[in-house]
XYZ file of C-alpha atoms in Angstrom:
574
model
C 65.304 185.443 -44.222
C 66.126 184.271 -47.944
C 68.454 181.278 -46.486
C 65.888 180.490 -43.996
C 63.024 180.107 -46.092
C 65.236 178.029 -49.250
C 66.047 175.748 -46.409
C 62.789 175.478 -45.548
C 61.603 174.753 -48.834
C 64.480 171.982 -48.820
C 63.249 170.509 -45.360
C 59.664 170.084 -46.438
C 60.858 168.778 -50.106
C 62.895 166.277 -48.216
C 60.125 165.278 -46.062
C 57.956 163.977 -49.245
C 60.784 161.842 -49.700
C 60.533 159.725 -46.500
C 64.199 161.509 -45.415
C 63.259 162.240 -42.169
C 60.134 159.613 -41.563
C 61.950 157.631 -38.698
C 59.081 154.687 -38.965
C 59.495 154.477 -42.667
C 60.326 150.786 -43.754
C 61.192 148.911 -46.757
C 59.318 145.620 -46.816
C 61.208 144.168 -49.560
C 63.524 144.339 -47.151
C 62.490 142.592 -44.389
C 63.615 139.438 -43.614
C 62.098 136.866 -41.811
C 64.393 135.255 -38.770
C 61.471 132.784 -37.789
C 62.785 130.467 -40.159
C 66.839 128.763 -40.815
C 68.620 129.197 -43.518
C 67.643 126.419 -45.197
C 63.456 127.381 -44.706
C 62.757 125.470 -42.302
C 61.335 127.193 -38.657
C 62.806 126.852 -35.910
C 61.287 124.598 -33.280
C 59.773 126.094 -30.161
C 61.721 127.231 -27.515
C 60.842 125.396 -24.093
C 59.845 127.938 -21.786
C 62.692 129.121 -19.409
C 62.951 130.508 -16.038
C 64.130 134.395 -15.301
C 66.445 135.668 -15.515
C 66.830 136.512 -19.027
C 69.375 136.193 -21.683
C 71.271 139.480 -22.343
C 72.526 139.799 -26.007
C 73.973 143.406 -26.171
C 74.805 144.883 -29.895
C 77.276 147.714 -29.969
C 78.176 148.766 -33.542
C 81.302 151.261 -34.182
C 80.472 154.916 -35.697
C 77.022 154.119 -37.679
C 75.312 156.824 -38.550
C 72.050 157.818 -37.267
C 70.607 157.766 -40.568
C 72.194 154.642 -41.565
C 69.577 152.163 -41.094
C 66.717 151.311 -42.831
C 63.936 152.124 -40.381
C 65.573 155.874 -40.627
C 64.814 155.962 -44.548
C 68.479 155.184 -44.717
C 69.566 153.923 -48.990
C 71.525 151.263 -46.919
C 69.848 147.905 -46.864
C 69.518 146.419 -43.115
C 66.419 143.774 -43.263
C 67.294 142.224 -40.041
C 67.853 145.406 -37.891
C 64.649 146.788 -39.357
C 62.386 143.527 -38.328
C 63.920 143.328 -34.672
C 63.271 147.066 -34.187
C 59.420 146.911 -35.734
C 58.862 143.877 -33.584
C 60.403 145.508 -30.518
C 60.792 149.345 -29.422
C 62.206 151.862 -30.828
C 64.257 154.224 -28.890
C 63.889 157.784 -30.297
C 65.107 160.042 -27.494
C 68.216 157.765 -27.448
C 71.380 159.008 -26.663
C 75.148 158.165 -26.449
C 78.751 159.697 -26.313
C 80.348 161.408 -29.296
C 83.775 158.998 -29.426
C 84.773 154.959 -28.794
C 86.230 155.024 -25.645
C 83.321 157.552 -23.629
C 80.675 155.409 -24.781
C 82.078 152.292 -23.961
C 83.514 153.550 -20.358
C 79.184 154.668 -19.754
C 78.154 151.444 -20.406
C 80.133 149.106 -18.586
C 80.397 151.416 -15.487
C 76.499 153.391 -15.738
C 78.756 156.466 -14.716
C 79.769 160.051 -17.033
C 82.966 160.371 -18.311
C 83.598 163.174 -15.231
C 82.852 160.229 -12.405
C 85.582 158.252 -14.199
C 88.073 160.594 -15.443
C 87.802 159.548 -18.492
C 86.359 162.577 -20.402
C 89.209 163.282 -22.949
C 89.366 161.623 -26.063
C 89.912 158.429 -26.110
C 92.717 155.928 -24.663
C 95.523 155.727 -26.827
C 97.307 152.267 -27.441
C 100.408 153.400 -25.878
C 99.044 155.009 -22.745
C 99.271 153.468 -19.423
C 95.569 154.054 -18.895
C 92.302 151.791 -18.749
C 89.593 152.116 -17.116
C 89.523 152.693 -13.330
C 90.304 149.568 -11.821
C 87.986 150.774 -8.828
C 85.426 150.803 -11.084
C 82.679 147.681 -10.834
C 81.471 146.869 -14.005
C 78.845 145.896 -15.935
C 79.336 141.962 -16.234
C 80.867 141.385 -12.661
C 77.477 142.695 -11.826
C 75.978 140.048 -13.939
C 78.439 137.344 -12.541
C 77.641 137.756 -9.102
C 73.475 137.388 -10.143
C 75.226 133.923 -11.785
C 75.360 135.070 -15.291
C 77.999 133.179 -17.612
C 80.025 136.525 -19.422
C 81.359 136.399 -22.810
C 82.521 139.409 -24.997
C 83.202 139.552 -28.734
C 84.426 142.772 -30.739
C 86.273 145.685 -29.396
C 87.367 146.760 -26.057
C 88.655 149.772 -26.470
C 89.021 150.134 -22.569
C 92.974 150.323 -22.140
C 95.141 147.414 -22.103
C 98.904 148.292 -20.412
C 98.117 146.199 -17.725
C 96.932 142.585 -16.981
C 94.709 144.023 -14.973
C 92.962 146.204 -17.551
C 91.965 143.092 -19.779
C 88.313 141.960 -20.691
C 88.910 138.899 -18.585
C 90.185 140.894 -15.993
C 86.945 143.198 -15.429
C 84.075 141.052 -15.461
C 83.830 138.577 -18.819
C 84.592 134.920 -18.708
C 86.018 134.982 -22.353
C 87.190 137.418 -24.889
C 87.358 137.486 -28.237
C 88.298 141.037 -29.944
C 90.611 144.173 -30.337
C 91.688 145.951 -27.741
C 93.001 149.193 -29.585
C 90.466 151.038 -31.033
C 91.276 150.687 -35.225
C 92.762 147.406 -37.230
C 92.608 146.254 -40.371
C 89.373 144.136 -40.670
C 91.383 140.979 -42.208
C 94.921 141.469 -41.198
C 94.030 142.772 -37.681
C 97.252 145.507 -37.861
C 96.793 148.332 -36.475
C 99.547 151.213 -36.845
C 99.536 153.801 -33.973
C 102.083 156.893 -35.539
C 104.728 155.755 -38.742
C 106.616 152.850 -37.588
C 104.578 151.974 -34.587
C 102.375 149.066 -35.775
C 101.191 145.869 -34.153
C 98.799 142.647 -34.363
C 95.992 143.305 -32.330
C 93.833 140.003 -32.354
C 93.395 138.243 -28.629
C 91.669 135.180 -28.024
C 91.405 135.324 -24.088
C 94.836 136.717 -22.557
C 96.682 135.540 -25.579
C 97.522 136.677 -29.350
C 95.293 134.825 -31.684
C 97.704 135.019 -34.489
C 95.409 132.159 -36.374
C 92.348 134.005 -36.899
C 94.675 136.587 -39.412
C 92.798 136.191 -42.642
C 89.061 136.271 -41.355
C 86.922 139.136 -41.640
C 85.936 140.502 -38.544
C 82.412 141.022 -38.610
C 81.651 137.609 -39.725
C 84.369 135.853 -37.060
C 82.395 137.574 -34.192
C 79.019 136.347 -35.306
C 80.733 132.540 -35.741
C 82.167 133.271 -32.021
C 78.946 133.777 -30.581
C 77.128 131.216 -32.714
C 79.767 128.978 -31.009
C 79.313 130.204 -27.002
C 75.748 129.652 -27.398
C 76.328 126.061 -28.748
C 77.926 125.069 -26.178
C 75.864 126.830 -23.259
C 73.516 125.510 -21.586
C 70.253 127.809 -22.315
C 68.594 126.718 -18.934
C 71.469 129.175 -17.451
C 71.941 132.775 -17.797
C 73.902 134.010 -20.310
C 75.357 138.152 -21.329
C 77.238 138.362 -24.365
C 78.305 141.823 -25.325
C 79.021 141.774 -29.055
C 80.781 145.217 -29.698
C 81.128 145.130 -33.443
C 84.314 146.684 -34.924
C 82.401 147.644 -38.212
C 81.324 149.984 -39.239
C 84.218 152.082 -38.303
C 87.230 152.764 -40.618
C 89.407 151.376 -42.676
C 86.613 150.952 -45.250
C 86.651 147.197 -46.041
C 84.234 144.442 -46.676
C 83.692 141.484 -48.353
C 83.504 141.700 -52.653
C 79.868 140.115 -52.528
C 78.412 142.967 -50.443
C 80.359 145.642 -52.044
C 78.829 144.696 -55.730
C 75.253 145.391 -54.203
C 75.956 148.872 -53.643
C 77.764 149.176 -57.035
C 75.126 152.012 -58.359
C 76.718 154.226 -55.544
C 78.609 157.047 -57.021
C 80.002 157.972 -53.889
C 83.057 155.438 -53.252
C 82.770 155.847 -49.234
C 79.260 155.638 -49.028
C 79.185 152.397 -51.079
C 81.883 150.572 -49.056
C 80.718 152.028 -46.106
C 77.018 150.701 -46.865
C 78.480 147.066 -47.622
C 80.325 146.869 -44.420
C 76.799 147.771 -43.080
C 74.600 145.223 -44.588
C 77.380 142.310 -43.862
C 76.954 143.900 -40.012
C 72.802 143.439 -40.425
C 73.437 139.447 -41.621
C 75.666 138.883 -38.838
C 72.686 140.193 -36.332
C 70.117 137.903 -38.296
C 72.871 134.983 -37.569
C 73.064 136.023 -33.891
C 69.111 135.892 -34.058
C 68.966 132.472 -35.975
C 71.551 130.683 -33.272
C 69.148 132.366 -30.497
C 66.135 130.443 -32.063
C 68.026 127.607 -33.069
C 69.513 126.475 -29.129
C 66.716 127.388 -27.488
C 67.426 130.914 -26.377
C 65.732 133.468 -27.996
C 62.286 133.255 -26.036
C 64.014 134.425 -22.855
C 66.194 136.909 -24.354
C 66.572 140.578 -24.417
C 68.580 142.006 -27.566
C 69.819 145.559 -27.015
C 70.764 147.063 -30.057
C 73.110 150.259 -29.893
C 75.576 152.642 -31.963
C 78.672 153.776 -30.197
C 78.877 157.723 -31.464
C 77.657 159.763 -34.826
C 78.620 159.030 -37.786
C 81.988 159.975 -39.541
C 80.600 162.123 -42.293
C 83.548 161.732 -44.296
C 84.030 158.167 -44.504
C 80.375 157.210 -45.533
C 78.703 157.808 -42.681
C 75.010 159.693 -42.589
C 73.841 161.636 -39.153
C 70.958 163.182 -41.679
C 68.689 165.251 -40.454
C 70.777 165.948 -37.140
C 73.416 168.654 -37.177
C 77.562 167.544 -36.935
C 79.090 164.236 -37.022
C 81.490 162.018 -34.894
C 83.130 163.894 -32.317
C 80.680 166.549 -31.691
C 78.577 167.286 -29.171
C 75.685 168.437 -31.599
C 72.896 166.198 -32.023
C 74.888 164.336 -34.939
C 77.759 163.055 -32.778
C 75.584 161.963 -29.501
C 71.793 160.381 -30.753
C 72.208 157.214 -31.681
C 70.584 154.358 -32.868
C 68.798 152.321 -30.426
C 66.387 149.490 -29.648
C 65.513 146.414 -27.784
C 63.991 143.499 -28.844
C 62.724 140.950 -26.996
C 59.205 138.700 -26.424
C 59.817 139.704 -22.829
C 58.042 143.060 -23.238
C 55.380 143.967 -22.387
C 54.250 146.771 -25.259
C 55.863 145.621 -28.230
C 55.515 147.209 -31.873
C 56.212 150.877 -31.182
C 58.218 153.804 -30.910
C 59.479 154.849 -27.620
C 60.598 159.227 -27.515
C 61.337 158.016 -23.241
C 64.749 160.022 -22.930
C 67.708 157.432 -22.042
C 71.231 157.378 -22.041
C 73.912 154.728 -22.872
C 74.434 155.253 -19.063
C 71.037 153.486 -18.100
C 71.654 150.315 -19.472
C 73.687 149.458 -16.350
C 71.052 149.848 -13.841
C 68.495 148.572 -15.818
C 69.974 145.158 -17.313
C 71.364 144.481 -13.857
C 68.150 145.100 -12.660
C 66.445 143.124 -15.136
C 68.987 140.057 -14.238
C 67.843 139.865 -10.406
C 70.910 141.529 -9.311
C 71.759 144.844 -6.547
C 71.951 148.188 -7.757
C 72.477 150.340 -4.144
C 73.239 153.901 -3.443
C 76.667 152.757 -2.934
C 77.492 152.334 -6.667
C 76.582 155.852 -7.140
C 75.354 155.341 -10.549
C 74.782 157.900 -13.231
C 72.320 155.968 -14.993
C 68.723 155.036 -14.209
C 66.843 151.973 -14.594
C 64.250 152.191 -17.699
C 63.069 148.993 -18.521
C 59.588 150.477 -17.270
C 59.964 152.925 -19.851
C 60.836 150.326 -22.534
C 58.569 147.578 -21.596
C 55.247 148.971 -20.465
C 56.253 152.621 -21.900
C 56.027 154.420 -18.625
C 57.910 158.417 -18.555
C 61.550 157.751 -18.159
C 62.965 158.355 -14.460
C 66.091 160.361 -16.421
C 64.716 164.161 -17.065
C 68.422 165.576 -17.830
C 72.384 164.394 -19.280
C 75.113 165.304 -18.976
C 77.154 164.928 -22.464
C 80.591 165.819 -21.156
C 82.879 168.398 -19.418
C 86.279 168.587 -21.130
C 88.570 170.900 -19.213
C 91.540 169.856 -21.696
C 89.712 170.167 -25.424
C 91.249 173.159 -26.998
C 89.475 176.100 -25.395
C 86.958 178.087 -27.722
C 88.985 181.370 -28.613
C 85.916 183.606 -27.976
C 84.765 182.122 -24.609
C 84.946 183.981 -21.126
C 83.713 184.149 -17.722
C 82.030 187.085 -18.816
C 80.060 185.340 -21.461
C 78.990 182.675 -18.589
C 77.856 185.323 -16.647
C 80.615 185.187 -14.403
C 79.803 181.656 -13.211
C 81.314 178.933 -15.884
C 84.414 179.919 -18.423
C 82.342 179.587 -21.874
C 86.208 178.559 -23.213
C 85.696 175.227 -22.186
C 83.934 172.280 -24.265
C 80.775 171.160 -22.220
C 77.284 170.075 -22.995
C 74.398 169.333 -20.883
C 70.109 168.408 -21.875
C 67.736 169.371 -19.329
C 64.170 168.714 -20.264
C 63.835 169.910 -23.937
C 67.154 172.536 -23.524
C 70.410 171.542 -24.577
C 73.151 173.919 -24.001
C 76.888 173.679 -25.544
C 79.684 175.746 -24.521
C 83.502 176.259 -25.909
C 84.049 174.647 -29.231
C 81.525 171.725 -29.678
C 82.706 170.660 -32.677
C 82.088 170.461 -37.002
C 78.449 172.369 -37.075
C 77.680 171.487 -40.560
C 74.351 169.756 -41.768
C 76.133 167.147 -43.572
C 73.139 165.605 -46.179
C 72.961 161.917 -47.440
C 76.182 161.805 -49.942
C 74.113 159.850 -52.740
C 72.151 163.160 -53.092
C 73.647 165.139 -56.263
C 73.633 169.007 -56.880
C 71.815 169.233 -52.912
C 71.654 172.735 -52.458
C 74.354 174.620 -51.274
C 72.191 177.347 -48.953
C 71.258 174.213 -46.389
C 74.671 172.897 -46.379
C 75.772 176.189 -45.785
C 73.183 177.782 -43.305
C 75.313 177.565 -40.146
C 78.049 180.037 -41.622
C 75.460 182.146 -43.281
C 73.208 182.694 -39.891
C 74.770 181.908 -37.235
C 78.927 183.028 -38.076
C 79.345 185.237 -35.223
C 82.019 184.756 -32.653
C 80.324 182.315 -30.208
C 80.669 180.409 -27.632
C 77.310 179.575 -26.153
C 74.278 177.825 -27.906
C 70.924 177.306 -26.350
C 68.262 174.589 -28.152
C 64.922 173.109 -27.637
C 65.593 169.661 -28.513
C 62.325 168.850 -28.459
C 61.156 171.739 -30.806
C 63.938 172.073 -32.462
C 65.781 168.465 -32.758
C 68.129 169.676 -35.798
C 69.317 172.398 -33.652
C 68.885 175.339 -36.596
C 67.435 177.866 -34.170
C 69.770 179.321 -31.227
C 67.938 180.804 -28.591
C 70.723 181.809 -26.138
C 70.239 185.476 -26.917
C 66.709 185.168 -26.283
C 66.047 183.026 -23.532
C 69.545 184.502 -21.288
C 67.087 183.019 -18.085
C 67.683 179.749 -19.274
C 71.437 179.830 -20.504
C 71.946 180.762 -16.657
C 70.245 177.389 -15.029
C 71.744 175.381 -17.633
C 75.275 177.069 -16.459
C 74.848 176.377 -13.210
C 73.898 173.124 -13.749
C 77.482 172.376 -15.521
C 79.025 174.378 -12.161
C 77.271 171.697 -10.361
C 78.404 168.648 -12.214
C 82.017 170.058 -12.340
C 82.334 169.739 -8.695
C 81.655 166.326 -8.524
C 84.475 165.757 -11.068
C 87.785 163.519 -10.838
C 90.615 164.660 -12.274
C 91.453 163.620 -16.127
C 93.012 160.283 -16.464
C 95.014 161.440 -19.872
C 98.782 160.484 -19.030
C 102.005 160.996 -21.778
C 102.282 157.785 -23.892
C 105.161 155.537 -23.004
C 107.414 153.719 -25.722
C 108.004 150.561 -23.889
C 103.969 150.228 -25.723
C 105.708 149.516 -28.670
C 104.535 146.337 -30.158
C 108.125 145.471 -31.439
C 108.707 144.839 -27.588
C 105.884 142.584 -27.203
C 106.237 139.898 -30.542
C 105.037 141.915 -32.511
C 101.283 142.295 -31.038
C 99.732 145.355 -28.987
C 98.841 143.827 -25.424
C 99.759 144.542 -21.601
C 103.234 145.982 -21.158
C 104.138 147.565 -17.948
C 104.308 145.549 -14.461
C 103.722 146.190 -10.641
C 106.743 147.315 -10.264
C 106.669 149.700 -13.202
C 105.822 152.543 -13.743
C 101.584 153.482 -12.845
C 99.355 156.302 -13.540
C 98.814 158.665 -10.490
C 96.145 161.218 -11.717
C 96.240 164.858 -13.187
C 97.513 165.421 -16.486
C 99.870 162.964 -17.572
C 101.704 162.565 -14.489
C 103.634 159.145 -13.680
C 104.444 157.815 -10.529
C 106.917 154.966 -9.277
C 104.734 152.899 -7.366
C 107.635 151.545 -5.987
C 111.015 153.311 -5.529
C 113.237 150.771 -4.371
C 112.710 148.650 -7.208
C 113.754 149.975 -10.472
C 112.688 148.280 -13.947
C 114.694 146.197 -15.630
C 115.223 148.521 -18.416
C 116.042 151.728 -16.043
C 118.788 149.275 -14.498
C 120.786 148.177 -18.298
C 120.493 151.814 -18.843
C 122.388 152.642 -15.609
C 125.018 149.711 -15.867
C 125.815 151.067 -20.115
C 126.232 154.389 -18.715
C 128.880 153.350 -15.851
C 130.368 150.843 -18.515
C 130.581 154.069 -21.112
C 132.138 156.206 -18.468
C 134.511 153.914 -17.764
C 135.596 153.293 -20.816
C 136.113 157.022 -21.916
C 137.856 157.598 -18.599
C 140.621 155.048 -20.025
C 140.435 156.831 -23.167
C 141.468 159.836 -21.245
């Protein structure tokens, strides 16, 4: 009772802060994108016919308190003005890591429906996402939307096929591991095993090296929508590689945070606010060709947080990679003079999955039964603030996470092995099974001497061998209070709900990592490395396949002819 009350006293102390006022703003802050850089406004945009515009913002691990409008210490002006002028999505929710998020967004279907729900792809698997798979912009291209990405893919790469410009996007500018070096664009996957990983289409841009990433995306899209014509649809999905690590910005945005004590946190906080300046230049380019008053802006994070390399998930419970509230609410909002009830904040529940339906939707093009999509479309919801079609989610089944070492059928009532790392919201409950992940309240890391009883109150209350955790989200958002022992009624639907969802699932797409990856054998740069008649993935766990027998790979047949070559020489030996 004495930890829950101290932490009490902390939550309410915190509150008279502004900590954990979501609408709280900083108008010093705000900056206004009506006008250039130089002052001057923009002129009037002539009016233009539907469809609209689609500018979607994904940044990489940004914390869900890390923004201004959250009563975030990091300064973000622009993202702060485009979310007061638009809607605010406050029941907003996303995937824990890179490569789920990205996979639920371009496809509108769970990581179960795509096989995709372990970890992420690594650089030297020979895995991408499904090729079956329809996504996202070849949607939009067939309602006659032009398709550009800039930032990361993420997405797998070993084959042509798997490319940006392969699924759906008329040019590419971007990453397609998941972690370089923000200048050098190197990105090492194990000792020894490091590669450039820059590509300008299909090819290597080797001479962009030099050129901070965050600012070269913004010039690439200030650049597509020069040279566009604005009386034709456009979709540019600008996937942002900051703010994830290594921790590096430019000097000038560094020296603003230089009061920071916390070395992280003030890096991590410049890479932020260079992010927010390339969003006001995205905006200014908008105005300035004649875009921006048939546009929608979606603005999104990727995952939580990573608590200990700057990032802030405060008020919410665990960080990247978890499936407590931490790792899967994200940011979120749209922006746009297209709708209909601007200026407020929308609690409509919606999932990174829904922005499939509903921007294709919004673009004029068909969504059928046939795509059996796990998203809905809410653009009622977030224009005219109707109740959101979705009512549940499904945050993940991982058969292949490291099984919780106090789960058991017995402790799923003899219907779902508690071992295994799963999540699912229906309504306000939110149940977690297996291991879901680091349960700490992690508090802002300016904050000195915070005490110690709120940063410890999860191993103080709740240290008992567990597997199973029942919340009201709505009640209960920073997930303090388990009520599985209570409420066993509910624990049981929510169970059977994961039985149901696990029958519908693929198997894992997680195959061994092959060393012919190895950027050495590729110039020097990570890209597409096996062929046709190579080696392909067949399904299950890690299993390989030769798609075609007959023909063997080059490789396989040098191997054979040194081996005769060496047994025929130690033969003469002999």
């Amino acid at each position: 009772m004495a930890v829950y009350a101290f932490s009490g006293f902390s939550l309410v102390s915190l509150l008279s802060f502004g900590y954990l006022s979501w609408d709280w703003m900083k108008p010093s802050l705000v900056a206004d994108i009506s006008v250039d850089p130089m002052g001057k406004p923009f002129p009037a945009a002539a009016p233009l016919s539907r469809p609209p515009h689609i500018i979607f913002i994904l940044t990489d691990d940004q914390g869900y308190h890390d923004v201004g409008y959250h009563g975030s210490d990091i300064q973000t002006p622009t993202l702060d003005r485009l979310a007061a002028d638009g809607v605010k999505l406050e029941n907003y929710y996303i995937q824990p890591i890179c490569t789920p998020s990205r996979s639920q967004l371009i496809t509108g279907r769970y990581q179960i429906h795509t096989g995709l729900q372990h970890s992420i792809i690594r650089p030297r698997q020979p895995n991408c996402l499904p090729l079956n798979q329809v996504t996202l912009p070849q949607k939009l291209q067939e309602a006659g939307y032009s398709t550009h990405m800039v930032g990361k893919w993420h997405l797998g790469f070993y084959r042509k096929e798997c490319l940006p410009t392969r699924r759906g996007f008329d040019t590419f500018l971007g990453s397609l591991t998941g972690n370089v070096d923000y200048y050098t664009y190197d990105n090492c996957d194990g000792p020894g095993v490091c590669g450039y990983d820059l590509h300008d289409g299909e090819n290597v841009a080797w001479e962009q090296s030099g050129k901070y990433s965050t600012l070269l995306y913004a010039q690439r899209v200030n650049k597509i929508l020069a040279t566009h014509n604005p009386k034709e649809p456009i979709f540019i999905y600008v996937a942002f590689q900051a703010v994830h690590t290594p921790l590096q910005s430019p000097k000038e945005y560094i020296y603003r945070y230089r009061s920071m004590g916390n070395v992280a946190r003030r890096k991590y906080a410049a890479m932020v606010t260079c992010m927010d300046e390339a969003v006001k230049n995205i905006t200014w380019a908008l105005k300035k060709y004649g875009y921006y008053d048939n546009t929608v802006i979606v603005f999104s994070t990727d995952n939580g947080g990573q608590t200990f390399s700057g990032g802030s998930n405060w008020p919410l419970r665990g960080r990247k990679g978890t499936y407590w509230e931490g790792g899967v609410r994200g940011i979120g909002f749209v922006h746009s003079p297209l709708i209909k009830r601007r200026r407020r904040t929308s609690r409509a529940l919606i999932h990174i999955t829904d922005w499939y339906p509903t921007l294709v939707t919004l673009a004029g093009g068909n969504i059928s039964d046939a795509d059996d999509l796990d998203g809905y479309n809410v653009w009622p919801s977030i224009s005219e603030g109707k109740p959101s079609p979705r009512t549940e989610i499904l945050h993940n089944i991982d058969p292949l996470y490291n099984h919780a070492k106090y789960g058991s059928w017995e402790s799923g009532f003899g219907i779902w092995n508690t071992a295994i790392q799963a999540s699912v919201r229906v309504g306000d409950w939110k149940l977690l099974t297996g291991d879901p992940g680091y349960s700490d309240w992690i508090p802002p890391q300016t904050l000195t001497n915070f005490p110690g009883s709120w940063w410890n109150l999860e191993r103080l209350t709740n240290g008992v061998r567990k597997s199973v955790w029942l919340f009201n989200i709505t009640a209960d958002p920073y997930e303090r209070y388990d009520l599985s022992d209570q409420r066993p009624d509910v624990v049981r639907a929510l169970l059977i709900r994961l039985v149901r969802y696990n029958q519908t699932a693929i198997p894992v797409r997680y195959p061994a990592e092959n060393p012919r990856a190895h950027p050495d054998f590729n110039g020097g740069a990570w890209g597409p490395w096996a062929t046709e008649e190579e080696e392909e993935w067949e399904g299950g766990h890690g299993k390989l396949k030769n798609k075609k027998r007959k023909k063997k790979c080059k490789i396989c047949k040098l191997r054979s002819f040194f081996r005769k070559l060496n047994t025929r020489l130690m033969s003469n030996r002999i």
